[in-house]
């Protein structure tokens, strides 16, 4: 979980960086250029495959972990006060991950399928920027995306620092730093992502 | 006497490993706030015996927080509401008159219930037997301070060695993982010179035994550390992970 998780975290940085180009507010010009580069560069296309492998491993491993850990306590407690000893989101990684997976299916359907499996964008008929504008016209989709980013924030808030602990990277000096960076990362990245549909829907970006 | 309490207990009763158990209600009256939690159980058991009923089986030995036997999951937490104490060190002043207290055994596949609140923790013994020792020849007793050990390492080894094998870490963990216990036992040896020669095989064998016993996997919720009566630190788990990865990659055994 830790290695694939950290890999997916690096992907989030790239994804967030490219998408943030919409905030230049230049009618999507820089963003479309960025998207075209990502869509055509052979190195990036290879990484896309690696990304999917990483994602699938993360999901499969997560599921088997959930199953194994569920079996480790066949009879549950009648009363269990988890809040007394741990954070709710650290105990809910499976649920948060499942929510994110459901979001991902919708999200890939919205953008990835259009740009890879139709000629809408390659033929120049449509730009990814306009596609975004269209999708985010619906308020319920905006709400869905924002809620998904809240799940992402909590998933990261546990996952980021947990990955380091699993890999044994614990140090008196650096662990507080890792925890601090993880905390802010978990807030800033999902926040920037969440601002995208909001800005588009309310026409802050034209 | 004033200040004494009347309480309702919901206690897990189970005849043996094979049968199903259930929570049974008991009333205990005139409980002094100065009694320990186990003494309150003694009062209840004496009452059950005079009534001709089967007393409640629960593990206990030292009653001073050093043997680790007193496994009781009280109101949703191992060893009850306080931090850094075992059940025998918990006193009735932590409760109020009229309270209802739910008492369950440790719940884990690897800790089957023997009877009522007593669970079989021999899985821990088998993990220790898999590598929690030093089998090299260390020779005759040496002069004191012959082996240089840094104060930091000595302190950390000592802190890890404080683990009493109570199993509260497993009981608290949502995954019933034994990582805190095993990592304490790995750390107390690997921090010291005598533990070095068998460092790699020790961590591999102990982790393999831990998995074979059916404990869950660690997801770093930190519940174990929060509930451990001896304050064993999560940094031990990171150390064990580090050593395990190193041993898996570096050792020449398959
Ligand atoms: S690590 Fe703590 S909770 Fe776990 S067995 Fe040792 S003393 Fe008990
Ligand atoms: S009875 Fe020994 S620690 Fe509680």
Short mmCIF file of N, CA, C and O in Angstrom, two decimals, chain B residues 169-219:
data_model
loop_
_atom_site.label_atom_id
_atom_site.label_comp_id
_atom_site.label_asym_id
_atom_site.label_seq_id
_atom_site.Cartn_x
_atom_site.Cartn_y
_atom_site.Cartn_z
N UNK B 169 -2.64 -4.28 22.78
CA UNK B 169 -2.41 -3.71 21.45
C UNK B 169 -3.24 -4.45 20.41
O UNK B 169 -3.89 -3.83 19.56
N UNK B 170 -3.27 -5.76 20.49
CA UNK B 170 -4.09 -6.57 19.57
C UNK B 170 -5.56 -6.26 19.80
O UNK B 170 -6.34 -6.08 18.87
N UNK B 171 -5.94 -6.19 21.09
CA UNK B 171 -7.34 -5.97 21.44
C UNK B 171 -7.84 -4.61 20.94
O UNK B 171 -8.98 -4.48 20.53
N UNK B 172 -6.96 -3.61 20.97
CA UNK B 172 -7.38 -2.26 20.58
C UNK B 172 -7.41 -2.08 19.08
O UNK B 172 -8.21 -1.32 18.54
N UNK B 173 -6.54 -2.79 18.38
CA UNK B 173 -6.37 -2.58 16.94
C UNK B 173 -7.60 -3.03 16.18
O UNK B 173 -8.11 -4.12 16.41
N UNK B 174 -8.07 -2.21 15.25
CA UNK B 174 -9.23 -2.61 14.46
C UNK B 174 -8.92 -3.81 13.58
O UNK B 174 -9.82 -4.49 13.12
N UNK B 175 -7.63 -4.07 13.34
CA UNK B 175 -7.22 -5.20 12.52
C UNK B 175 -6.73 -6.38 13.37
O UNK B 175 -6.22 -7.35 12.81
N UNK B 176 -6.83 -6.27 14.68
CA UNK B 176 -6.26 -7.28 15.58
C UNK B 176 -4.83 -7.61 15.19
O UNK B 176 -4.44 -8.77 15.08
N UNK B 177 -4.05 -6.56 14.96
CA UNK B 177 -2.65 -6.76 14.56
C UNK B 177 -1.76 -6.80 15.79
O UNK B 177 -2.00 -6.09 16.77
N UNK B 178 -0.73 -7.63 15.72
CA UNK B 178 0.17 -7.80 16.88
C UNK B 178 1.48 -7.05 16.68
O UNK B 178 2.47 -7.32 17.35
N UNK B 179 1.49 -6.09 15.77
CA UNK B 179 2.73 -5.43 15.39
C UNK B 179 3.43 -4.73 16.55
O UNK B 179 4.66 -4.74 16.63
N UNK B 180 2.66 -4.13 17.47
CA UNK B 180 3.33 -3.39 18.54
C UNK B 180 4.08 -4.37 19.46
O UNK B 180 5.24 -4.13 19.81
N UNK B 181 3.42 -5.45 19.80
CA UNK B 181 4.06 -6.46 20.65
C UNK B 181 5.31 -7.03 19.97
O UNK B 181 6.40 -7.03 20.56
N UNK B 182 5.15 -7.48 18.73
CA UNK B 182 6.29 -8.13 18.05
C UNK B 182 7.42 -7.13 17.86
O UNK B 182 8.60 -7.45 18.06
N UNK B 183 7.08 -5.89 17.52
CA UNK B 183 8.13 -4.91 17.28
C UNK B 183 8.87 -4.55 18.57
O UNK B 183 10.07 -4.29 18.55
N UNK B 184 8.17 -4.61 19.70
CA UNK B 184 8.84 -4.35 20.98
C UNK B 184 9.84 -5.47 21.26
O UNK B 184 10.98 -5.23 21.69
N UNK B 185 9.41 -6.71 20.97
CA UNK B 185 10.29 -7.86 21.25
C UNK B 185 11.48 -7.90 20.28
O UNK B 185 12.57 -8.34 20.66
N UNK B 186 11.25 -7.46 19.03
CA UNK B 186 12.35 -7.39 18.07
C UNK B 186 13.32 -6.29 18.49
O UNK B 186 14.54 -6.47 18.51
N UNK B 187 12.76 -5.14 18.86
CA UNK B 187 13.58 -3.97 19.16
C UNK B 187 14.46 -4.16 20.38
O UNK B 187 15.62 -3.76 20.40
N UNK B 188 13.91 -4.77 21.42
CA UNK B 188 14.68 -4.86 22.67
C UNK B 188 15.98 -5.62 22.45
O UNK B 188 16.96 -5.42 23.16
N UNK B 189 15.99 -6.52 21.45
CA UNK B 189 17.21 -7.27 21.16
C UNK B 189 18.05 -6.59 20.08
O UNK B 189 19.28 -6.55 20.18
N UNK B 190 17.39 -6.05 19.07
CA UNK B 190 18.18 -5.54 17.94
C UNK B 190 18.86 -4.21 18.28
O UNK B 190 19.73 -3.76 17.55
N UNK B 191 18.47 -3.60 19.39
CA UNK B 191 19.13 -2.35 19.79
C UNK B 191 20.42 -2.61 20.56
O UNK B 191 21.20 -1.71 20.81
N UNK B 192 20.62 -3.86 20.96
CA UNK B 192 21.77 -4.17 21.81
C UNK B 192 22.78 -5.03 21.04
O UNK B 192 22.40 -5.77 20.13
N UNK B 193 24.06 -4.97 21.43
CA UNK B 193 25.09 -5.72 20.70
C UNK B 193 24.82 -7.22 20.62
O UNK B 193 25.01 -7.84 19.59
N UNK B 194 24.32 -7.81 21.73
CA UNK B 194 24.12 -9.26 21.74
C UNK B 194 23.05 -9.68 20.73
O UNK B 194 22.99 -10.84 20.34
N UNK B 195 22.21 -8.74 20.34
CA UNK B 195 21.13 -9.09 19.41
C UNK B 195 21.56 -9.03 17.95
O UNK B 195 20.80 -9.47 17.07
N UNK B 196 22.74 -8.49 17.69
CA UNK B 196 23.15 -8.25 16.30
C UNK B 196 23.29 -9.52 15.45
O UNK B 196 22.78 -9.56 14.34
N UNK B 197 24.00 -10.57 15.93
CA UNK B 197 24.28 -11.70 15.03
C UNK B 197 23.04 -12.33 14.42
O UNK B 197 23.07 -12.80 13.29
N UNK B 198 21.92 -12.33 15.18
CA UNK B 198 20.72 -13.01 14.66
C UNK B 198 19.64 -12.02 14.23
O UNK B 198 18.48 -12.39 14.10
N UNK B 199 20.06 -10.80 13.99
CA UNK B 199 19.11 -9.73 13.73
C UNK B 199 18.17 -10.04 12.56
O UNK B 199 16.96 -9.91 12.67
N UNK B 200 18.77 -10.48 11.43
CA UNK B 200 17.95 -10.68 10.24
C UNK B 200 17.01 -11.87 10.36
O UNK B 200 15.81 -11.75 10.10
N UNK B 201 17.54 -13.02 10.79
CA UNK B 201 16.67 -14.20 10.87
C UNK B 201 15.60 -13.98 11.95
O UNK B 201 14.48 -14.44 11.81
N UNK B 202 15.95 -13.24 13.00
CA UNK B 202 14.98 -13.02 14.06
C UNK B 202 13.75 -12.31 13.52
O UNK B 202 12.63 -12.78 13.70
N UNK B 203 13.96 -11.20 12.83
CA UNK B 203 12.80 -10.42 12.40
C UNK B 203 11.99 -11.21 11.37
O UNK B 203 10.76 -11.23 11.40
N UNK B 204 12.67 -11.92 10.49
CA UNK B 204 11.94 -12.68 9.47
C UNK B 204 11.11 -13.80 10.12
O UNK B 204 9.92 -13.95 9.83
N UNK B 205 11.72 -14.53 11.05
CA UNK B 205 11.00 -15.65 11.67
C UNK B 205 9.85 -15.19 12.55
O UNK B 205 8.79 -15.80 12.57
N UNK B 206 10.08 -14.11 13.30
CA UNK B 206 9.01 -13.64 14.19
C UNK B 206 7.83 -13.09 13.41
O UNK B 206 6.67 -13.32 13.75
N UNK B 207 8.13 -12.37 12.33
CA UNK B 207 7.05 -11.83 11.50
C UNK B 207 6.29 -12.99 10.83
O UNK B 207 5.05 -12.98 10.78
N UNK B 208 7.03 -14.00 10.37
CA UNK B 208 6.37 -15.14 9.72
C UNK B 208 5.43 -15.84 10.70
O UNK B 208 4.30 -16.20 10.37
N UNK B 209 5.89 -16.01 11.96
CA UNK B 209 5.04 -16.66 12.96
C UNK B 209 3.82 -15.80 13.28
O UNK B 209 2.71 -16.30 13.41
N UNK B 210 4.05 -14.49 13.36
CA UNK B 210 2.94 -13.57 13.62
C UNK B 210 1.86 -13.71 12.55
O UNK B 210 0.66 -13.79 12.84
N UNK B 211 2.29 -13.78 11.28
CA UNK B 211 1.32 -13.93 10.19
C UNK B 211 0.63 -15.29 10.27
O UNK B 211 -0.58 -15.39 10.05
N UNK B 212 1.42 -16.33 10.60
CA UNK B 212 0.85 -17.68 10.64
C UNK B 212 -0.22 -17.79 11.73
O UNK B 212 -1.15 -18.58 11.62
N UNK B 213 -0.08 -17.00 12.79
CA UNK B 213 -1.06 -17.06 13.88
C UNK B 213 -2.39 -16.41 13.53
O UNK B 213 -3.36 -16.53 14.26
N UNK B 214 -2.42 -15.67 12.42
CA UNK B 214 -3.68 -15.07 12.00
C UNK B 214 -3.96 -13.69 12.55
O UNK B 214 -5.12 -13.25 12.58
N UNK B 215 -2.92 -13.00 13.00
CA UNK B 215 -3.11 -11.60 13.39
C UNK B 215 -3.29 -10.76 12.12
O UNK B 215 -2.79 -11.13 11.05
N UNK B 216 -3.96 -9.63 12.23
CA UNK B 216 -4.17 -8.78 11.07
C UNK B 216 -2.93 -7.96 10.74
O UNK B 216 -1.91 -8.07 11.41
N UNK B 217 -3.04 -7.17 9.69
CA UNK B 217 -1.91 -6.34 9.26
C UNK B 217 -2.05 -4.93 9.80
O UNK B 217 -3.15 -4.42 9.96
N UNK B 218 -0.90 -4.31 10.02
CA UNK B 218 -0.87 -2.98 10.59
C UNK B 218 -1.29 -1.94 9.56
O UNK B 218 -0.77 -1.92 8.45
N UNK B 219 -2.24 -1.06 9.91
CA UNK B 219 -2.57 0.05 9.03
C UNK B 219 -2.27 1.39 9.72
O UNK B 219 -2.80 2.43 9.35
#
